[in-house]
Amino acid sequence: MKTTCSAAEILSAVTALMLAGSLVGCDAAANAFEIIEAAPGVAADAPAPAGDAANALVQLESIPVKGRAPKTGYTRDEFGPAWADTDRNGCDTRNDILARDMTDETFKPGTNNCVVVTGTLADKYTGTTITFTRGQDTSSDVQIDHIVPLSDAWQKGAQQLNADQRKELANDPMNLMAADGPTNGAKGDKDAATWLPPNKAFRCEYVARQTAVKAKYSLWVTKAEHDAIVGILEGCN
């Protein structure tokens, strides 16, 4: 017999899945994850739903609003080695996310379907379709973006996390997305106050995911960033 969950229970269940990665006894929460498509055999989970705009606004109000801390001491190494195999599935995080976010993937023989050679990306930042081919001159066409940039995270609380927590943040599938390389480069370490995806249809999901990541890792937002996120979320359906 199926259980029936209220909207609040569903949100709590999904949040529990997102933060703890464990199963909860709510059919509706499980169904919320079933609708997110993931490549078979890929251990990197698709990003947990951040909730609708109303829920994201509630979550945003729980995040402290502070000034940006100095960037002093920031290096990529503070978040561990790039694309570590944190889930221990034998594949590095970059290839996990490529396989998760693309379709029609092919893999390098002998890599246990780890190393993505080709695929097609429906890029959320630009709304365009990108054909990916692994190679010295072509791999950078599709990059793995940190939804909350690591430098931004460093300046808004990540300095206070321990090394393992920062490594988790850098490799968390919820904070990662395959994206058009040049657009990702243009984004850099900007927050929502200074950069938003050119594809306006993705902006609601984008800022909701930023909010979810910052809440999960106890990061803060600046006043300008907070107001920019509110402005986007209040215009979402």
mmCIF file of C-alpha atoms in Angstrom:
data_model
loop_
_atom_site.group_PDB
_atom_site.id
_atom_site.type_symbol
_atom_site.label_atom_id
_atom_site.label_comp_id
_atom_site.label_asym_id
_atom_site.label_seq_id
_atom_site.Cartn_x
_atom_site.Cartn_y
_atom_site.Cartn_z
ATOM 1 C CA MET A 1 0.000 0.000 0.000
ATOM 2 C CA LYS A 2 1.446 3.336 -1.024
ATOM 3 C CA THR A 3 1.889 6.070 1.528
ATOM 4 C CA THR A 4 0.621 9.585 0.901
ATOM 5 C CA CYS A 5 2.877 12.494 1.753
ATOM 6 C CA SER A 6 2.075 16.145 2.243
ATOM 7 C CA ALA A 7 3.984 18.796 0.323
ATOM 8 C CA ALA A 8 6.024 19.561 3.426
ATOM 9 C CA GLU A 9 6.828 15.877 3.920
ATOM 10 C CA ILE A 10 7.909 15.540 0.301
ATOM 11 C CA LEU A 11 10.200 18.570 0.611
ATOM 12 C CA SER A 12 11.665 17.198 3.848
ATOM 13 C CA ALA A 13 12.196 13.807 2.274
ATOM 14 C CA VAL A 14 13.890 15.253 -0.793
ATOM 15 C CA THR A 15 16.090 17.443 1.405
ATOM 16 C CA ALA A 16 17.038 14.413 3.462
ATOM 17 C CA LEU A 17 18.025 12.579 0.309
ATOM 18 C CA MET A 18 19.992 15.557 -0.920
ATOM 19 C CA LEU A 19 21.927 16.025 2.317
ATOM 20 C CA ALA A 20 22.284 12.493 3.565
ATOM 21 C CA GLY A 21 22.076 10.450 0.400
ATOM 22 C CA SER A 22 19.918 7.845 2.145
ATOM 23 C CA LEU A 23 16.459 6.470 1.359
ATOM 24 C CA VAL A 24 13.400 7.756 3.125
ATOM 25 C CA GLY A 25 10.023 6.123 3.419
ATOM 26 C CA CYS A 26 8.094 8.402 1.173
ATOM 27 C CA ASP A 27 6.993 7.241 -2.293
ATOM 28 C CA ALA A 28 6.593 10.810 -3.518
ATOM 29 C CA ALA A 29 10.196 11.634 -2.610
ATOM 30 C CA ALA A 30 11.422 8.580 -4.440
ATOM 31 C CA ASN A 31 9.366 9.535 -7.468
ATOM 32 C CA ALA A 32 10.925 13.004 -7.405
ATOM 33 C CA PHE A 33 14.268 11.399 -8.040
ATOM 34 C CA GLU A 34 13.007 8.915 -10.613
ATOM 35 C CA ILE A 35 12.053 11.731 -12.970
ATOM 36 C CA ILE A 36 15.666 12.924 -13.064
ATOM 37 C CA GLU A 37 17.352 10.983 -15.814
ATOM 38 C CA ALA A 38 20.828 9.609 -15.230
ATOM 39 C CA ALA A 39 23.050 7.577 -17.504
ATOM 40 C CA PRO A 40 22.930 3.845 -16.628
ATOM 41 C CA GLY A 41 25.872 2.724 -14.566
ATOM 42 C CA VAL A 42 26.971 6.244 -13.705
ATOM 43 C CA ALA A 43 27.525 6.603 -9.987
ATOM 44 C CA ALA A 44 27.323 10.383 -9.898
ATOM 45 C CA ASP A 45 23.776 11.199 -8.892
ATOM 46 C CA ALA A 46 21.797 13.724 -10.850
ATOM 47 C CA PRO A 47 21.411 16.921 -8.858
ATOM 48 C CA ALA A 48 18.667 16.687 -6.281
ATOM 49 C CA PRO A 49 15.772 19.003 -7.000
ATOM 50 C CA ALA A 50 16.311 22.259 -5.184
ATOM 51 C CA GLY A 51 12.579 22.771 -4.801
ATOM 52 C CA ASP A 52 10.345 25.279 -6.538
ATOM 53 C CA ALA A 53 10.927 29.006 -6.394
ATOM 54 C CA ALA A 54 8.833 29.455 -3.263
ATOM 55 C CA ASN A 55 10.810 26.822 -1.402
ATOM 56 C CA ALA A 56 14.087 28.296 -2.649
ATOM 57 C CA LEU A 57 13.034 31.702 -1.346
ATOM 58 C CA VAL A 58 12.332 30.197 2.072
ATOM 59 C CA GLN A 59 15.712 28.458 2.022
ATOM 60 C CA LEU A 60 17.439 31.663 0.965
ATOM 61 C CA GLU A 61 16.122 33.469 4.018
ATOM 62 C CA SER A 62 17.937 30.937 6.216
ATOM 63 C CA ILE A 63 21.294 31.851 4.641
ATOM 64 C CA PRO A 64 23.280 34.606 6.392
ATOM 65 C CA VAL A 65 23.854 37.870 4.519
ATOM 66 C CA LYS A 66 27.394 39.156 5.011
ATOM 67 C CA GLY A 67 30.138 40.999 3.207
ATOM 68 C CA ARG A 68 32.564 39.145 0.993
ATOM 69 C CA ALA A 69 35.664 37.948 2.870
ATOM 70 C CA PRO A 70 39.147 38.481 1.377
ATOM 71 C CA LYS A 71 40.274 36.022 -1.274
ATOM 72 C CA THR A 72 43.591 35.705 0.553
ATOM 73 C CA GLY A 73 44.854 32.136 0.667
ATOM 74 C CA TYR A 74 42.559 30.792 -2.034
ATOM 75 C CA THR A 75 43.912 28.184 -4.422
ATOM 76 C CA ARG A 76 42.123 25.362 -6.215
ATOM 77 C CA ASP A 77 44.183 22.958 -4.102
ATOM 78 C CA GLU A 78 42.301 24.113 -0.998
ATOM 79 C CA PHE A 79 39.393 22.039 -2.339
ATOM 80 C CA GLY A 80 41.445 18.913 -2.949
ATOM 81 C CA PRO A 81 42.779 17.472 -6.201
ATOM 82 C CA ALA A 82 40.714 18.364 -9.243
ATOM 83 C CA TRP A 83 38.067 15.791 -10.094
ATOM 84 C CA ALA A 84 38.893 13.273 -7.389
ATOM 85 C CA ASP A 85 36.992 10.001 -7.365
ATOM 86 C CA THR A 86 35.163 10.873 -4.159
ATOM 87 C CA ASP A 87 32.380 8.323 -4.664
ATOM 88 C CA ARG A 88 34.980 5.573 -5.276
ATOM 89 C CA ASN A 89 33.256 4.223 -8.351
ATOM 90 C CA GLY A 90 36.500 4.086 -10.313
ATOM 91 C CA CYS A 91 35.688 7.146 -12.442
ATOM 92 C CA ASP A 92 36.842 10.706 -11.794
ATOM 93 C CA THR A 93 34.210 13.343 -11.133
ATOM 94 C CA ARG A 94 34.641 15.114 -14.486
ATOM 95 C CA ASN A 95 33.806 11.968 -16.446
ATOM 96 C CA ASP A 96 30.965 11.115 -14.068
ATOM 97 C CA ILE A 97 29.329 14.488 -14.762
ATOM 98 C CA LEU A 98 29.954 14.327 -18.507
ATOM 99 C CA ALA A 99 28.246 10.933 -18.595
ATOM 100 C CA ARG A 100 25.391 12.174 -16.421
ATOM 101 C CA ASP A 101 24.661 15.350 -18.364
ATOM 102 C CA MET A 102 25.202 14.243 -21.955
ATOM 103 C CA THR A 103 23.350 11.835 -24.223
ATOM 104 C CA ASP A 104 24.620 9.359 -26.812
ATOM 105 C CA GLU A 105 27.884 8.970 -24.926
ATOM 106 C CA THR A 106 30.654 6.678 -26.069
ATOM 107 C CA PHE A 107 33.487 5.587 -23.794
ATOM 108 C CA LYS A 108 37.149 4.791 -24.231
ATOM 109 C CA PRO A 109 37.582 1.024 -24.452
ATOM 110 C CA GLY A 110 39.101 -0.587 -21.389
ATOM 111 C CA THR A 111 37.992 2.147 -18.961
ATOM 112 C CA ASN A 112 34.879 0.385 -17.602
ATOM 113 C CA ASN A 113 32.705 3.093 -19.170
ATOM 114 C CA CYS A 114 34.535 5.828 -17.295
ATOM 115 C CA VAL A 115 36.314 7.975 -19.864
ATOM 116 C CA VAL A 116 33.794 9.766 -22.096
ATOM 117 C CA VAL A 117 35.002 10.054 -25.694
ATOM 118 C CA THR A 118 31.987 11.583 -27.439
ATOM 119 C CA GLY A 119 28.510 12.767 -26.554
ATOM 120 C CA THR A 120 25.846 15.414 -27.079
ATOM 121 C CA LEU A 121 25.164 18.147 -24.530
ATOM 122 C CA ALA A 122 21.939 20.142 -24.343
ATOM 123 C CA ASP A 123 23.693 23.097 -22.750
ATOM 124 C CA LYS A 124 21.583 24.786 -20.105
ATOM 125 C CA TYR A 125 23.620 27.982 -19.997
ATOM 126 C CA THR A 126 23.146 28.841 -23.655
ATOM 127 C CA GLY A 127 20.169 26.724 -24.706
ATOM 128 C CA THR A 128 22.249 25.286 -27.542
ATOM 129 C CA THR A 129 23.295 21.747 -28.437
ATOM 130 C CA ILE A 130 27.007 20.938 -28.334
ATOM 131 C CA THR A 131 28.674 17.912 -29.906
ATOM 132 C CA PHE A 132 31.506 16.801 -27.613
ATOM 133 C CA THR A 133 34.636 15.000 -28.740
ATOM 134 C CA ARG A 134 37.449 14.235 -26.331
ATOM 135 C CA GLY A 135 40.790 15.578 -27.543
ATOM 136 C CA GLN A 136 43.567 18.059 -26.881
ATOM 137 C CA ASP A 137 41.855 20.800 -28.892
ATOM 138 C CA THR A 138 38.211 19.864 -28.288
ATOM 139 C CA SER A 139 37.735 18.682 -24.684
ATOM 140 C CA SER A 140 37.466 22.258 -23.441
ATOM 141 C CA ASP A 141 34.357 22.801 -25.592
ATOM 142 C CA VAL A 142 32.447 21.221 -22.710
ATOM 143 C CA GLN A 143 33.633 22.056 -19.211
ATOM 144 C CA ILE A 144 32.393 21.067 -15.771
ATOM 145 C CA ASP A 145 31.119 24.164 -14.008
ATOM 146 C CA HIS A 146 30.804 24.648 -10.276
ATOM 147 C CA ILE A 147 27.339 26.170 -9.881
ATOM 148 C CA VAL A 148 28.733 27.974 -6.834
ATOM 149 C CA PRO A 149 32.285 28.830 -7.943
ATOM 150 C CA LEU A 150 34.972 27.611 -5.553
ATOM 151 C CA SER A 151 36.546 31.060 -5.257
ATOM 152 C CA ASP A 152 33.144 32.534 -4.402
ATOM 153 C CA ALA A 153 32.611 29.778 -1.843
ATOM 154 C CA TRP A 154 36.034 30.495 -0.342
ATOM 155 C CA GLN A 155 35.120 34.151 0.147
ATOM 156 C CA LYS A 156 31.742 33.271 1.678
ATOM 157 C CA GLY A 157 32.451 30.699 4.327
ATOM 158 C CA ALA A 158 34.395 27.806 2.806
ATOM 159 C CA GLN A 159 37.577 28.980 4.523
ATOM 160 C CA GLN A 160 35.920 27.794 7.715
ATOM 161 C CA LEU A 161 35.195 24.304 6.363
ATOM 162 C CA ASN A 162 37.696 21.527 6.906
ATOM 163 C CA ALA A 163 39.616 19.951 4.030
ATOM 164 C CA ASP A 164 37.238 17.021 3.636
ATOM 165 C CA GLN A 165 34.203 19.311 3.525
ATOM 166 C CA ARG A 166 35.803 21.511 0.870
ATOM 167 C CA LYS A 167 36.689 18.422 -1.190
ATOM 168 C CA GLU A 168 33.073 17.269 -0.915
ATOM 169 C CA LEU A 169 31.840 20.692 -2.055
ATOM 170 C CA ALA A 170 34.164 20.664 -5.069
ATOM 171 C CA ASN A 171 32.944 17.231 -6.166
ATOM 172 C CA ASP A 172 29.280 17.384 -5.131
ATOM 173 C CA PRO A 173 27.075 16.493 -8.147
ATOM 174 C CA MET A 174 24.517 19.043 -6.948
ATOM 175 C CA ASN A 175 27.127 21.771 -7.465
ATOM 176 C CA LEU A 176 28.377 20.488 -10.821
ATOM 177 C CA MET A 177 27.088 20.715 -14.370
ATOM 178 C CA ALA A 178 28.524 20.132 -17.825
ATOM 179 C CA ALA A 179 28.443 23.444 -19.674
ATOM 180 C CA ASP A 180 29.574 25.315 -22.749
ATOM 181 C CA GLY A 181 33.272 26.032 -22.233
ATOM 182 C CA PRO A 182 33.431 29.698 -23.351
ATOM 183 C CA THR A 183 30.308 30.564 -21.336
ATOM 184 C CA ASN A 184 31.741 28.886 -18.260
ATOM 185 C CA GLY A 185 34.921 30.884 -18.764
ATOM 186 C CA ALA A 186 32.923 34.110 -18.965
ATOM 187 C CA LYS A 187 31.190 33.246 -15.695
ATOM 188 C CA GLY A 188 34.479 32.779 -13.830
ATOM 189 C CA ASP A 189 33.927 33.154 -10.087
ATOM 190 C CA LYS A 190 31.047 35.613 -10.356
ATOM 191 C CA ASP A 191 27.970 35.269 -8.156
ATOM 192 C CA ALA A 192 24.334 35.872 -9.100
ATOM 193 C CA ALA A 193 24.699 39.614 -8.607
ATOM 194 C CA THR A 194 27.241 39.868 -11.418
ATOM 195 C CA TRP A 195 26.513 36.903 -13.730
ATOM 196 C CA LEU A 196 23.461 34.933 -14.811
ATOM 197 C CA PRO A 197 23.097 32.347 -17.590
ATOM 198 C CA PRO A 198 22.409 33.864 -21.023
ATOM 199 C CA ASN A 199 19.589 31.322 -21.355
ATOM 200 C CA LYS A 200 16.908 33.055 -19.274
ATOM 201 C CA ALA A 201 14.829 29.866 -19.097
ATOM 202 C CA PHE A 202 17.501 28.296 -16.863
ATOM 203 C CA ARG A 203 17.908 31.168 -14.423
ATOM 204 C CA CYS A 204 15.295 29.973 -11.933
ATOM 205 C CA GLU A 205 16.894 26.546 -11.609
ATOM 206 C CA TYR A 206 20.360 28.090 -11.565
ATOM 207 C CA VAL A 207 19.813 30.389 -8.587
ATOM 208 C CA ALA A 208 17.747 27.739 -6.779
ATOM 209 C CA ARG A 209 20.681 25.327 -7.063
ATOM 210 C CA GLN A 210 23.096 27.997 -5.857
ATOM 211 C CA THR A 211 20.838 28.569 -2.876
ATOM 212 C CA ALA A 212 20.654 24.845 -2.112
ATOM 213 C CA VAL A 213 24.443 24.463 -2.277
ATOM 214 C CA LYS A 214 25.096 27.463 -0.041
ATOM 215 C CA ALA A 215 22.579 26.206 2.493
ATOM 216 C CA LYS A 216 24.056 22.698 2.457
ATOM 217 C CA TYR A 217 27.612 23.898 3.125
ATOM 218 C CA SER A 218 26.747 26.751 5.510
ATOM 219 C CA LEU A 219 27.999 29.440 3.130
ATOM 220 C CA TRP A 220 26.642 32.965 3.044
ATOM 221 C CA VAL A 221 25.541 35.470 0.409
ATOM 222 C CA THR A 222 26.227 39.163 -0.012
ATOM 223 C CA LYS A 223 23.358 41.651 0.076
ATOM 224 C CA ALA A 224 23.630 42.247 -3.674
ATOM 225 C CA GLU A 225 23.679 38.515 -4.335
ATOM 226 C CA HIS A 226 20.703 37.919 -2.034
ATOM 227 C CA ASP A 227 18.686 40.632 -3.777
ATOM 228 C CA ALA A 228 19.597 39.318 -7.240
ATOM 229 C CA ILE A 229 18.467 35.791 -6.313
ATOM 230 C CA VAL A 230 15.217 37.125 -4.852
ATOM 231 C CA GLY A 231 14.602 39.095 -8.017
ATOM 232 C CA ILE A 232 14.969 35.991 -10.156
ATOM 233 C CA LEU A 233 12.975 33.653 -7.903
ATOM 234 C CA GLU A 234 10.075 36.078 -7.529
ATOM 235 C CA GLY A 235 9.662 36.036 -11.296
ATOM 236 C CA CYS A 236 9.579 32.231 -11.557
ATOM 237 C CA ASN A 237 6.401 30.245 -12.130
#
